[in-house]
Amino acid sequence: MTGDPGQGVLFARESPPASVLVIVTRRIGDVLLATPLLRSIRRAWPQAALDALVFEGTQGVIEANPDLRRILRVPQRPGFFRHLGFVLGLARRYELALSLVPGDRPTIYAFVAGRRREGLLLPMRREAWKRRLLHRWVPYDRHDTHTVLNHLSLAEALGIPAHPEIVVSWRRSDAEQVEALLGPESGAPLAVLHPYPKFNYKMWRREGWIEVAHWLDGRGYRIALTGSGADAELAYLSELARRMPSGTLNTAGKLSLGGTGYLLSRAALYVGPDTAVTHMAAAVGAPTVCLYGPTDPVTWGPWPKGHVAPRNPWERFGSQSTGKVRMLQGVAACVPCKNEGCERRIESFSDCLQALPAQKVIAAIRDVAGITAPGSHV
């Protein structure tokens, strides 16, 4: 449902827009979860010049996206004059601008950039000034609606079919780099582990990862670790790899997000926390075990490959499965509390995840990967 039903569908009986800007100035996962709307727009209006505006540092997840013409980037905390110049450069460049984030800056970007403007906003009185900047607004439900479905509500408002498909894309050079890292085909199934989320409150304990890796090694899996090139992450994964089975492939800092996407497409199994890479694994169809603590899966659970909208793939409480994805929630009555750690700051840890037993994760791996016999991956 749209914020002002009286306005009708924006382009249902008009010529399709010649140019569209989709604004997703948030984290990497938000940008990835915008790809179903990008795909919907591209399928409905194949001739439109479709661009995305994202924060600097988040563009990697859509750099190879075939639906886009161009990616515009803005720093998360830009200097005043640089930012002013950027905003003025957007002035009415697009026939249609869509804001997928109900914040001040993305709404202003849409107002400046689009001759027609539409966006997601919180249905609150204090947001009234933003509504005046848009020709049409759609309520953003941050409690009971999955982020993919929030984004696709704009497709409904535009009068175009929704395509609920997360698009994970890579270049040929990404695939070639991954194949070179993997080396000659050994026949061993590949298990990809992503132990290090950006924030501590999403982190599982390192001893658990080590136990899982050795268990997988004993069943014939080859282990690959994924991670960014951030110093703390490199140090963490380097130390972790030394305690894992010999032959563990540590790709941290070596792959782009496109390369990581290709690696995931080759995986027979993926295990990871609440992070963009976990969303990517679910989207490419890898058998996935995801470890969730404070985060509400109703709004931020991975969107499994082939899942059909408008049904939400996840309930709020309890470990559960959808498609090839098995979600484990932290072991505490307060889960999901939606807080950033037990101390309510991103540097703090979440007791519910720290207490999650490795044997529970291994049981989920058995389930999602179909491991029935000791010493075998089948």
PDB file of N, CA and C in Angstrom, residues 19-22 38 42 47-53 62-72:
ATOM      1  N   SER A  19      15.184   7.679 -17.763  1.00  0.00           N
ATOM      2  CA  SER A  19      16.321   7.556 -16.845  1.00  0.00           C
ATOM      3  C   SER A  19      15.806   7.408 -15.424  1.00  0.00           C
ATOM      4  N   VAL A  20      16.450   6.518 -14.666  1.00  0.00           N
ATOM      5  CA  VAL A  20      16.020   6.208 -13.297  1.00  0.00           C
ATOM      6  C   VAL A  20      17.254   6.165 -12.400  1.00  0.00           C
ATOM      7  N   LEU A  21      17.152   6.808 -11.240  1.00  0.00           N
ATOM      8  CA  LEU A  21      18.190   6.723 -10.212  1.00  0.00           C
ATOM      9  C   LEU A  21      17.598   6.043  -8.986  1.00  0.00           C
ATOM     10  N   VAL A  22      18.235   4.952  -8.538  1.00  0.00           N
ATOM     11  CA  VAL A  22      17.833   4.249  -7.318  1.00  0.00           C
ATOM     12  C   VAL A  22      18.858   4.574  -6.236  1.00  0.00           C
ATOM     13  N   LEU A  38      16.056  -3.377  -8.643  1.00  0.00           N
ATOM     14  CA  LEU A  38      16.794  -3.044  -9.864  1.00  0.00           C
ATOM     15  C   LEU A  38      16.423  -3.998 -10.995  1.00  0.00           C
ATOM     16  N   ARG A  42      14.615  -3.047 -14.556  1.00  0.00           N
ATOM     17  CA  ARG A  42      15.249  -3.388 -15.831  1.00  0.00           C
ATOM     18  C   ARG A  42      14.338  -4.243 -16.694  1.00  0.00           C
ATOM     19  N   GLN A  47      14.796  -0.186 -21.821  1.00  0.00           N
ATOM     20  CA  GLN A  47      15.517   0.896 -22.495  1.00  0.00           C
ATOM     21  C   GLN A  47      15.939   2.011 -21.542  1.00  0.00           C
ATOM     22  N   ALA A  48      15.493   1.967 -20.299  1.00  0.00           N
ATOM     23  CA  ALA A  48      15.799   3.052 -19.366  1.00  0.00           C
ATOM     24  C   ALA A  48      17.276   3.038 -18.978  1.00  0.00           C
ATOM     25  N   ALA A  49      17.838   4.224 -18.814  1.00  0.00           N
ATOM     26  CA  ALA A  49      19.187   4.362 -18.253  1.00  0.00           C
ATOM     27  C   ALA A  49      19.050   4.251 -16.738  1.00  0.00           C
ATOM     28  N   LEU A  50      19.488   3.125 -16.176  1.00  0.00           N
ATOM     29  CA  LEU A  50      19.273   2.824 -14.758  1.00  0.00           C
ATOM     30  C   LEU A  50      20.589   2.957 -13.999  1.00  0.00           C
ATOM     31  N   ASP A  51      20.622   3.893 -13.048  1.00  0.00           N
ATOM     32  CA  ASP A  51      21.805   4.137 -12.223  1.00  0.00           C
ATOM     33  C   ASP A  51      21.473   3.912 -10.756  1.00  0.00           C
ATOM     34  N   ALA A  52      22.506   3.683  -9.946  1.00  0.00           N
ATOM     35  CA  ALA A  52      22.348   3.546  -8.494  1.00  0.00           C
ATOM     36  C   ALA A  52      23.268   4.543  -7.805  1.00  0.00           C
ATOM     37  N   LEU A  53      22.798   5.084  -6.691  1.00  0.00           N
ATOM     38  CA  LEU A  53      23.594   5.970  -5.837  1.00  0.00           C
ATOM     39  C   LEU A  53      23.793   5.276  -4.499  1.00  0.00           C
ATOM     40  N   ILE A  62      27.617  -4.496  -6.360  1.00  0.00           N
ATOM     41  CA  ILE A  62      26.835  -4.319  -7.590  1.00  0.00           C
ATOM     42  C   ILE A  62      27.702  -3.851  -8.762  1.00  0.00           C
ATOM     43  N   GLU A  63      29.025  -3.884  -8.611  1.00  0.00           N
ATOM     44  CA  GLU A  63      29.900  -3.372  -9.675  1.00  0.00           C
ATOM     45  C   GLU A  63      29.710  -4.106 -10.993  1.00  0.00           C
ATOM     46  N   ALA A  64      29.398  -5.381 -10.940  1.00  0.00           N
ATOM     47  CA  ALA A  64      29.213  -6.159 -12.169  1.00  0.00           C
ATOM     48  C   ALA A  64      27.738  -6.408 -12.474  1.00  0.00           C
ATOM     49  N   ASN A  65      26.851  -5.705 -11.790  1.00  0.00           N
ATOM     50  CA  ASN A  65      25.415  -5.944 -11.969  1.00  0.00           C
ATOM     51  C   ASN A  65      24.987  -5.587 -13.392  1.00  0.00           C
ATOM     52  N   PRO A  66      24.435  -6.535 -14.142  1.00  0.00           N
ATOM     53  CA  PRO A  66      24.102  -6.278 -15.544  1.00  0.00           C
ATOM     54  C   PRO A  66      22.911  -5.353 -15.736  1.00  0.00           C
ATOM     55  N   ASP A  67      22.160  -5.093 -14.684  1.00  0.00           N
ATOM     56  CA  ASP A  67      20.983  -4.242 -14.809  1.00  0.00           C
ATOM     57  C   ASP A  67      21.316  -2.758 -14.756  1.00  0.00           C
ATOM     58  N   LEU A  68      22.527  -2.418 -14.334  1.00  0.00           N
ATOM     59  CA  LEU A  68      22.896  -1.024 -14.110  1.00  0.00           C
ATOM     60  C   LEU A  68      23.721  -0.457 -15.256  1.00  0.00           C
ATOM     61  N   ARG A  69      23.506   0.829 -15.518  1.00  0.00           N
ATOM     62  CA  ARG A  69      24.371   1.564 -16.440  1.00  0.00           C
ATOM     63  C   ARG A  69      25.573   2.141 -15.703  1.00  0.00           C
ATOM     64  N   ARG A  70      25.313   2.728 -14.534  1.00  0.00           N
ATOM     65  CA  ARG A  70      26.356   3.462 -13.827  1.00  0.00           C
ATOM     66  C   ARG A  70      26.076   3.424 -12.330  1.00  0.00           C
ATOM     67  N   ILE A  71      27.145   3.492 -11.541  1.00  0.00           N
ATOM     68  CA  ILE A  71      27.035   3.582 -10.084  1.00  0.00           C
ATOM     69  C   ILE A  71      27.622   4.914  -9.641  1.00  0.00           C
ATOM     70  N   LEU A  72      26.816   5.714  -8.961  1.00  0.00           N
ATOM     71  CA  LEU A  72      27.285   6.966  -8.366  1.00  0.00           C
ATOM     72  C   LEU A  72      27.621   6.701  -6.908  1.00  0.00           C
TER      73      LEU A  72
END
